[in-house]
PDB file of C-alpha atoms in Angstrom:
ATOM      1  CA  GLU A1352      54.796 119.822 222.619  1.00 94.00           C
ATOM      2  CA  VAL A1353      55.642 120.694 226.207  1.00 95.00           C
ATOM      3  CA  GLN A1354      57.316 117.860 228.114  1.00 97.00           C
ATOM      4  CA  LEU A1355      58.619 117.585 231.655  1.00 98.00           C
ATOM      5  CA  LEU A1356      60.559 114.444 232.493  1.00 98.00           C
ATOM      6  CA  GLU A1357      61.524 113.695 236.090  1.00 98.00           C
ATOM      7  CA  SER A1358      64.181 111.251 237.201  1.00 98.00           C
ATOM      8  CA  GLY A1359      66.263 110.359 240.237  1.00 98.00           C
ATOM      9  CA  GLY A1360      63.685 108.760 242.491  1.00 97.00           C
ATOM     10  CA  GLY A1361      64.298 105.531 244.362  1.00 97.00           C
ATOM     11  CA  LEU A1362      64.558 103.830 247.720  1.00 98.00           C
ATOM     12  CA  VAL A1363      66.586 105.572 250.416  1.00 98.00           C
ATOM     13  CA  GLN A1364      66.996 105.047 254.155  1.00 98.00           C
ATOM     14  CA  PRO A1365      65.810 107.612 256.688  1.00 98.00           C
ATOM     15  CA  GLY A1366      68.453 110.309 257.058  1.00 98.00           C
ATOM     16  CA  GLY A1367      69.716 109.733 253.533  1.00 98.00           C
ATOM     17  CA  SER A1368      69.900 112.010 250.507  1.00 98.00           C
ATOM     18  CA  LEU A1369      68.614 111.995 246.952  1.00 98.00           C
ATOM     19  CA  ARG A1370      68.700 114.444 244.029  1.00 98.00           C
ATOM     20  CA  LEU A1371      65.798 114.681 241.634  1.00 98.00           C
ATOM     21  CA  SER A1372      66.035 116.120 238.136  1.00 98.00           C
ATOM     22  CA  CYS A1373      63.418 117.398 235.706  1.00 98.00           C
ATOM     23  CA  VAL A1374      64.233 118.122 232.065  1.00 98.00           C
ATOM     24  CA  GLY A1375      61.914 120.495 230.223  1.00 98.00           C
ATOM     25  CA  SER A1376      61.365 120.709 226.468  1.00 97.00           C
ATOM     26  CA  GLY A1377      58.943 122.322 224.046  1.00 96.00           C
ATOM     27  CA  PHE A1378      58.906 125.682 225.817  1.00 96.00           C
ATOM     28  CA  THR A1379      61.292 128.459 226.868  1.00 95.00           C
ATOM     29  CA  PHE A1380      62.575 126.932 230.102  1.00 96.00           C
ATOM     30  CA  SER A1381      64.595 129.989 231.112  1.00 95.00           C
ATOM     31  CA  SER A1382      61.440 132.160 231.134  1.00 94.00           C
ATOM     32  CA  SER A1383      59.350 129.787 233.238  1.00 95.00           C
ATOM     33  CA  ALA A1384      58.883 129.594 236.988  1.00 95.00           C
ATOM     34  CA  MET A1385      59.111 125.980 238.124  1.00 96.00           C
ATOM     35  CA  SER A1386      57.993 124.042 241.180  1.00 96.00           C
ATOM     36  CA  TRP A1387      58.123 120.641 242.808  1.00 98.00           C
ATOM     37  CA  VAL A1388      54.823 119.218 244.039  1.00 98.00           C
ATOM     38  CA  ARG A1389      54.563 115.883 245.827  1.00 98.00           C
ATOM     39  CA  GLN A1390      51.843 113.334 246.436  1.00 98.00           C
ATOM     40  CA  ALA A1391      52.109 110.760 249.220  1.00 97.00           C
ATOM     41  CA  PRO A1392      50.614 107.334 248.414  1.00 95.00           C
ATOM     42  CA  GLY A1393      46.824 107.629 248.226  1.00 93.00           C
ATOM     43  CA  LYS A1394      46.912 111.282 249.311  1.00 95.00           C
ATOM     44  CA  GLY A1395      46.475 114.720 247.796  1.00 96.00           C
ATOM     45  CA  LEU A1396      48.897 117.234 246.307  1.00 97.00           C
ATOM     46  CA  GLU A1397      51.391 119.213 248.387  1.00 97.00           C
ATOM     47  CA  TRP A1398      53.507 122.041 246.993  1.00 96.00           C
ATOM     48  CA  VAL A1399      57.132 121.557 248.065  1.00 97.00           C
ATOM     49  CA  SER A1400      59.251 124.322 246.563  1.00 97.00           C
ATOM     50  CA  GLY A1401      59.426 126.793 243.712  1.00 95.00           C
ATOM     51  CA  ILE A1402      62.051 128.743 241.793  1.00 95.00           C
ATOM     52  CA  SER A1403      61.843 131.915 239.730  1.00 94.00           C
ATOM     53  CA  PRO A1404      63.053 131.925 236.095  1.00 94.00           C
ATOM     54  CA  ALA A1405      66.511 133.297 236.948  1.00 94.00           C
ATOM     55  CA  GLY A1406      66.757 131.257 240.152  1.00 93.00           C
ATOM     56  CA  GLY A1407      66.926 134.139 242.588  1.00 93.00           C
ATOM     57  CA  ASP A1408      63.668 133.383 244.436  1.00 94.00           C
ATOM     58  CA  THR A1409      63.340 129.939 246.031  1.00 96.00           C
ATOM     59  CA  PRO A1410      60.485 129.518 248.523  1.00 95.00           C
ATOM     60  CA  TYR A1411      59.921 126.260 250.402  1.00 96.00           C
ATOM     61  CA  ALA A1412      57.112 124.570 252.277  1.00 96.00           C
ATOM     62  CA  ASP A1413      57.687 124.562 256.032  1.00 96.00           C
ATOM     63  CA  SER A1414      57.768 120.755 255.974  1.00 96.00           C
ATOM     64  CA  VAL A1415      60.995 120.698 253.911  1.00 98.00           C
ATOM     65  CA  LYS A1416      62.662 124.006 254.767  1.00 97.00           C
ATOM     66  CA  GLY A1417      66.297 123.517 255.734  1.00 97.00           C
ATOM     67  CA  ARG A1418      66.405 119.985 254.302  1.00 98.00           C
ATOM     68  CA  PHE A1419      65.583 120.416 250.586  1.00 98.00           C
ATOM     69  CA  THR A1420      67.255 122.722 248.067  1.00 98.00           C
ATOM     70  CA  ILE A1421      65.776 123.645 244.699  1.00 98.00           C
ATOM     71  CA  SER A1422      67.976 124.828 241.832  1.00 98.00           C
ATOM     72  CA  ARG A1423      67.979 125.075 238.065  1.00 98.00           C
ATOM     73  CA  ASP A1424      70.374 125.072 235.107  1.00 98.00           C
ATOM     74  CA  ASN A1425      68.797 127.108 232.308  1.00 98.00           C
ATOM     75  CA  PHE A1426      71.512 126.038 229.871  1.00 97.00           C
ATOM     76  CA  LYS A1427      70.542 122.409 230.385  1.00 98.00           C
ATOM     77  CA  ASN A1428      66.775 123.118 230.696  1.00 98.00           C
ATOM     78  CA  THR A1429      66.891 121.202 233.965  1.00 98.00           C
ATOM     79  CA  LEU A1430      65.299 121.657 237.381  1.00 98.00           C
ATOM     80  CA  TYR A1431      66.740 119.971 240.463  1.00 98.00           C
ATOM     81  CA  LEU A1432      65.657 119.095 243.978  1.00 98.00           C
ATOM     82  CA  GLN A1433      68.375 118.117 246.426  1.00 98.00           C
ATOM     83  CA  MET A1434      66.753 116.255 249.315  1.00 98.00           C
ATOM     84  CA  ASN A1435      68.760 115.728 252.505  1.00 98.00           C
ATOM     85  CA  SER A1436      67.883 114.321 255.938  1.00 98.00           C
ATOM     86  CA  LEU A1437      65.019 112.394 254.375  1.00 98.00           C
ATOM     87  CA  ARG A1438      62.173 111.184 256.583  1.00 98.00           C
ATOM     88  CA  VAL A1439      59.634 108.408 256.168  1.00 98.00           C
ATOM     89  CA  GLU A1440      56.973 111.084 255.666  1.00 97.00           C
ATOM     90  CA  ASP A1441      58.826 112.375 252.575  1.00 98.00           C
ATOM     91  CA  THR A1442      57.753 109.211 250.740  1.00 98.00           C
ATOM     92  CA  ALA A1443      55.785 110.396 247.718  1.00 98.00           C
ATOM     93  CA  VAL A1444      55.654 110.797 243.980  1.00 98.00           C
ATOM     94  CA  TYR A1445      57.448 114.043 243.169  1.00 98.00           C
ATOM     95  CA  TYR A1446      56.186 116.049 240.203  1.00 98.00           C
ATOM     96  CA  CYS A1447      57.821 119.004 238.543  1.00 98.00           C
ATOM     97  CA  ALA A1448      55.407 121.614 237.276  1.00 98.00           C
ATOM     98  CA  ARG A1449      55.662 124.802 235.261  1.00 97.00           C
ATOM     99  CA  LYS A1450      53.907 128.101 235.602  1.00 92.00           C
ATOM    100  CA  THR A1451      54.198 131.367 233.730  1.00 81.00           C
ATOM    101  CA  SER A1452      54.695 133.604 236.761  1.00 77.00           C
ATOM    102  CA  GLY A1453      54.693 133.627 240.556  1.00 73.00           C
ATOM    103  CA  ALA A1454      50.945 133.896 241.123  1.00 83.00           C
ATOM    104  CA  ALA A1455      49.720 131.555 238.417  1.00 91.00           C
ATOM    105  CA  PRO A1456      48.422 128.009 238.045  1.00 96.00           C
ATOM    106  CA  PHE A1457      50.639 125.093 237.059  1.00 96.00           C
ATOM    107  CA  ASP A1458      49.947 124.699 233.364  1.00 96.00           C
ATOM    108  CA  TYR A1459      52.171 121.690 232.693  1.00 96.00           C
ATOM    109  CA  TRP A1460      53.171 118.748 234.874  1.00 97.00           C
ATOM    110  CA  GLY A1461      55.535 115.822 234.521  1.00 97.00           C
ATOM    111  CA  GLN A1462      54.667 112.163 235.101  1.00 97.00           C
ATOM    112  CA  GLY A1463      56.438 112.090 238.449  1.00 97.00           C
ATOM    113  CA  THR A1464      59.211 110.102 240.095  1.00 98.00           C
ATOM    114  CA  LEU A1465      58.675 107.965 243.194  1.00 98.00           C
ATOM    115  CA  VAL A1466      60.765 108.529 246.306  1.00 98.00           C
ATOM    116  CA  THR A1467      60.493 105.884 249.020  1.00 98.00           C
ATOM    117  CA  VAL A1468      62.098 106.522 252.399  1.00 98.00           C
ATOM    118  CA  SER A1469      62.258 103.322 254.390  1.00 97.00           C
ATOM    119  CA  SER A1470      64.655 101.236 256.431  1.00 95.00           C
TER     120      SER A1470
ATOM    121  CA  GLU B 218      48.209 129.600 254.899  1.00 92.00           C
ATOM    122  CA  ILE B 219      44.913 129.373 253.011  1.00 95.00           C
ATOM    123  CA  VAL B 220      43.105 126.068 253.556  1.00 97.00           C
ATOM    124  CA  MET B 221      41.128 124.641 250.637  1.00 98.00           C
ATOM    125  CA  THR B 222      38.245 122.274 251.382  1.00 98.00           C
ATOM    126  CA  GLN B 223      36.576 120.178 248.680  1.00 98.00           C
ATOM    127  CA  SER B 224      33.258 118.375 248.807  1.00 96.00           C
ATOM    128  CA  PRO B 225      32.140 115.728 248.447  1.00 97.00           C
ATOM    129  CA  ALA B 226      35.108 113.376 248.858  1.00 97.00           C
ATOM    130  CA  THR B 227      33.523 110.979 246.358  1.00 97.00           C
ATOM    131  CA  LEU B 228      30.837 111.653 243.778  1.00 97.00           C
ATOM    132  CA  SER B 229      29.157 108.675 242.111  1.00 95.00           C
ATOM    133  CA  VAL B 230      27.740 109.590 238.717  1.00 95.00           C
ATOM    134  CA  SER B 231      26.443 107.724 235.670  1.00 94.00           C
ATOM    135  CA  PRO B 232      27.828 108.484 232.183  1.00 93.00           C
ATOM    136  CA  GLY B 233      25.835 111.285 230.562  1.00 94.00           C
ATOM    137  CA  GLU B 234      24.887 112.835 233.901  1.00 96.00           C
ATOM    138  CA  ARG B 235      26.014 116.189 235.298  1.00 96.00           C
ATOM    139  CA  ALA B 236      28.520 116.498 238.155  1.00 96.00           C
ATOM    140  CA  ALA B 237      29.049 119.521 240.394  1.00 98.00           C
ATOM    141  CA  LEU B 238      32.170 119.657 242.601  1.00 98.00           C
ATOM    142  CA  SER B 239      32.644 122.244 245.323  1.00 98.00           C
ATOM    143  CA  CYS B 240      35.735 123.972 246.667  1.00 98.00           C
ATOM    144  CA  ARG B 241      35.827 126.413 249.580  1.00 98.00           C
ATOM    145  CA  ALA B 242      38.724 128.646 250.641  1.00 98.00           C
ATOM    146  CA  SER B 243      39.365 129.635 254.263  1.00 97.00           C
ATOM    147  CA  GLN B 244      39.745 133.246 253.115  1.00 97.00           C
ATOM    148  CA  SER B 245      39.162 135.107 249.885  1.00 97.00           C
ATOM    149  CA  VAL B 246      41.351 134.086 246.939  1.00 97.00           C
ATOM    150  CA  SER B 247      39.550 136.442 244.527  1.00 96.00           C
ATOM    151  CA  SER B 248      39.451 134.532 241.207  1.00 97.00           C
ATOM    152  CA  ASN B 249      42.907 132.990 241.651  1.00 96.00           C
ATOM    153  CA  LEU B 250      41.573 129.446 241.641  1.00 97.00           C
ATOM    154  CA  ALA B 251      42.463 126.516 239.398  1.00 98.00           C
ATOM    155  CA  TRP B 252      40.998 123.041 238.871  1.00 98.00           C
ATOM    156  CA  TYR B 253      43.027 119.982 237.899  1.00 98.00           C
ATOM    157  CA  GLN B 254      42.131 116.468 236.769  1.00 98.00           C
ATOM    158  CA  GLN B 255      44.289 113.510 237.747  1.00 98.00           C
ATOM    159  CA  LYS B 256      44.017 109.944 236.479  1.00 96.00           C
ATOM    160  CA  PRO B 257      45.826 106.972 238.043  1.00 93.00           C
ATOM    161  CA  GLY B 258      49.549 106.933 237.303  1.00 93.00           C
ATOM    162  CA  GLN B 259      49.496 110.360 235.670  1.00 95.00           C
ATOM    163  CA  GLY B 260      50.421 113.879 236.651  1.00 96.00           C
ATOM    164  CA  PRO B 261      47.601 116.392 237.114  1.00 97.00           C
ATOM    165  CA  ARG B 262      46.202 118.242 234.090  1.00 98.00           C
ATOM    166  CA  LEU B 263      45.105 121.865 234.276  1.00 97.00           C
ATOM    167  CA  LEU B 264      41.402 122.223 233.427  1.00 98.00           C
ATOM    168  CA  ILE B 265      40.346 125.671 234.649  1.00 98.00           C
ATOM    169  CA  TYR B 266      42.223 128.771 235.825  1.00 97.00           C
ATOM    170  CA  GLY B 267      41.065 132.190 236.911  1.00 96.00           C
ATOM    171  CA  ALA B 268      38.075 130.315 238.411  1.00 98.00           C
ATOM    172  CA  SER B 269      36.271 130.104 235.064  1.00 98.00           C
ATOM    173  CA  THR B 270      38.693 130.078 232.103  1.00 97.00           C
ATOM    174  CA  ARG B 271      39.193 126.743 230.378  1.00 97.00           C
ATOM    175  CA  ALA B 272      42.804 125.785 229.701  1.00 96.00           C
ATOM    176  CA  THR B 273      43.953 125.012 226.174  1.00 94.00           C
ATOM    177  CA  GLY B 274      42.270 121.951 224.704  1.00 95.00           C
ATOM    178  CA  ILE B 275      39.780 121.432 227.542  1.00 97.00           C
ATOM    179  CA  PRO B 276      36.291 120.454 226.306  1.00 97.00           C
ATOM    180  CA  ALA B 277      33.388 122.847 226.786  1.00 97.00           C
ATOM    181  CA  ARG B 278      31.587 120.357 229.067  1.00 97.00           C
ATOM    182  CA  PHE B 279      33.963 121.515 231.824  1.00 98.00           C
ATOM    183  CA  SER B 280      33.069 124.859 233.384  1.00 98.00           C
ATOM    184  CA  GLY B 281      34.108 126.724 236.501  1.00 98.00           C
ATOM    185  CA  SER B 282      32.343 129.378 238.532  1.00 98.00           C
ATOM    186  CA  GLY B 283      32.654 131.336 241.749  1.00 98.00           C
ATOM    187  CA  SER B 284      34.882 133.946 243.347  1.00 97.00           C
ATOM    188  CA  GLY B 285      36.084 134.867 246.807  1.00 97.00           C
ATOM    189  CA  THR B 286      35.704 131.719 248.902  1.00 98.00           C
ATOM    190  CA  GLU B 287      33.166 129.516 247.076  1.00 98.00           C
ATOM    191  CA  PHE B 288      33.866 127.767 243.786  1.00 98.00           C
ATOM    192  CA  THR B 289      32.258 125.072 241.648  1.00 98.00           C
ATOM    193  CA  LEU B 290      33.520 122.843 238.867  1.00 98.00           C
ATOM    194  CA  THR B 291      30.678 121.528 236.705  1.00 98.00           C
ATOM    195  CA  ILE B 292      31.010 118.690 234.236  1.00 97.00           C
ATOM    196  CA  THR B 293      27.974 118.351 231.996  1.00 93.00           C
ATOM    197  CA  SER B 294      27.223 115.013 230.329  1.00 92.00           C
ATOM    198  CA  LEU B 295      30.045 112.991 231.880  1.00 95.00           C
ATOM    199  CA  GLN B 296      32.128 110.918 229.497  1.00 95.00           C
ATOM    200  CA  SER B 297      33.977 107.718 230.434  1.00 93.00           C
ATOM    201  CA  GLU B 298      37.319 109.564 230.305  1.00 95.00           C
ATOM    202  CA  ASP B 299      36.097 112.067 232.937  1.00 96.00           C
ATOM    203  CA  PHE B 300      36.117 109.553 235.784  1.00 94.00           C
ATOM    204  CA  ALA B 301      39.130 110.751 237.781  1.00 97.00           C
ATOM    205  CA  VAL B 302      40.156 112.757 240.844  1.00 98.00           C
ATOM    206  CA  TYR B 303      39.725 116.532 240.725  1.00 98.00           C
ATOM    207  CA  TYR B 304      41.693 119.053 242.787  1.00 98.00           C
ATOM    208  CA  CYS B 305      41.224 122.750 243.327  1.00 98.00           C
ATOM    209  CA  GLN B 306      44.203 125.023 244.008  1.00 98.00           C
ATOM    210  CA  GLN B 307      44.511 128.609 245.128  1.00 97.00           C
ATOM    211  CA  TYR B 308      47.386 130.727 243.846  1.00 95.00           C
ATOM    212  CA  HIS B 309      46.250 134.017 245.364  1.00 95.00           C
ATOM    213  CA  ASN B 310      48.530 133.871 248.400  1.00 89.00           C
ATOM    214  CA  TRP B 311      51.753 132.265 247.240  1.00 85.00           C
ATOM    215  CA  PRO B 312      53.875 130.786 248.658  1.00 88.00           C
ATOM    216  CA  PRO B 313      52.578 128.372 249.615  1.00 89.00           C
ATOM    217  CA  SER B 314      50.166 127.455 246.882  1.00 91.00           C
ATOM    218  CA  THR B 315      47.587 125.158 248.478  1.00 96.00           C
ATOM    219  CA  PHE B 316      45.393 122.386 247.129  1.00 97.00           C
ATOM    220  CA  GLY B 317      42.128 120.860 248.251  1.00 98.00           C
ATOM    221  CA  GLN B 318      42.125 117.226 249.293  1.00 97.00           C
ATOM    222  CA  GLY B 319      40.418 116.128 246.076  1.00 98.00           C
ATOM    223  CA  THR B 320      37.060 114.813 244.877  1.00 98.00           C
ATOM    224  CA  LYS B 321      36.938 111.403 243.228  1.00 98.00           C
ATOM    225  CA  VAL B 322      34.328 111.084 240.482  1.00 97.00           C
ATOM    226  CA  ASP B 323      33.482 107.429 239.975  1.00 93.00           C
ATOM    227  CA  PHE B 324      30.850 105.260 238.315  1.00 87.00           C
ATOM    228  CA  LYS B 325      27.493 104.989 240.047  1.00 86.00           C
TER     229      LYS B 325
END
């Protein structure tokens, strides 16, 4: 059974930092492209960043470029999102999601972790 | 960036009835269109990809159609577990992959 388990969310002040993690199991993590997708309270889905299976390709949404960094450790089956210079508008549930290739749907999603940016 | 527009925002349906949800792309995405279902407190679940192919384990009452810029998700004979929010997503021009704003299917 495929599982994606996010962690690391919490309350942080504007300008602060947070690192999210997502552990994958039940599939070959090292062969899967991964992404972070977020959902602000009561809003729709917004793709944040993605990473290729080997980690060499890491696109970002314009809204987070220069502030967030995506990475992965294929030995630990873990995806990361380092979030710096956080803003109130970054408040959202952050989901990790898997897809089989670059241009493909997200076939598995985690349950999400809530990030709240507030003073 | 391709903009995805879903309609209606809310669809009120009775159990056993048919629901048709629309999704329009601002430019052609060919058949690179997916539909997801999301229930409160849960991550989205992939229903349809390639505009019309059901994902693993998805019941036959869910079907997708369309290509280019106009797409439809049809749910025949709605069950109680189908009341949720549905999102379309294009993955034709990536990055970024873009989602519609969602259609909530609720009880009439």
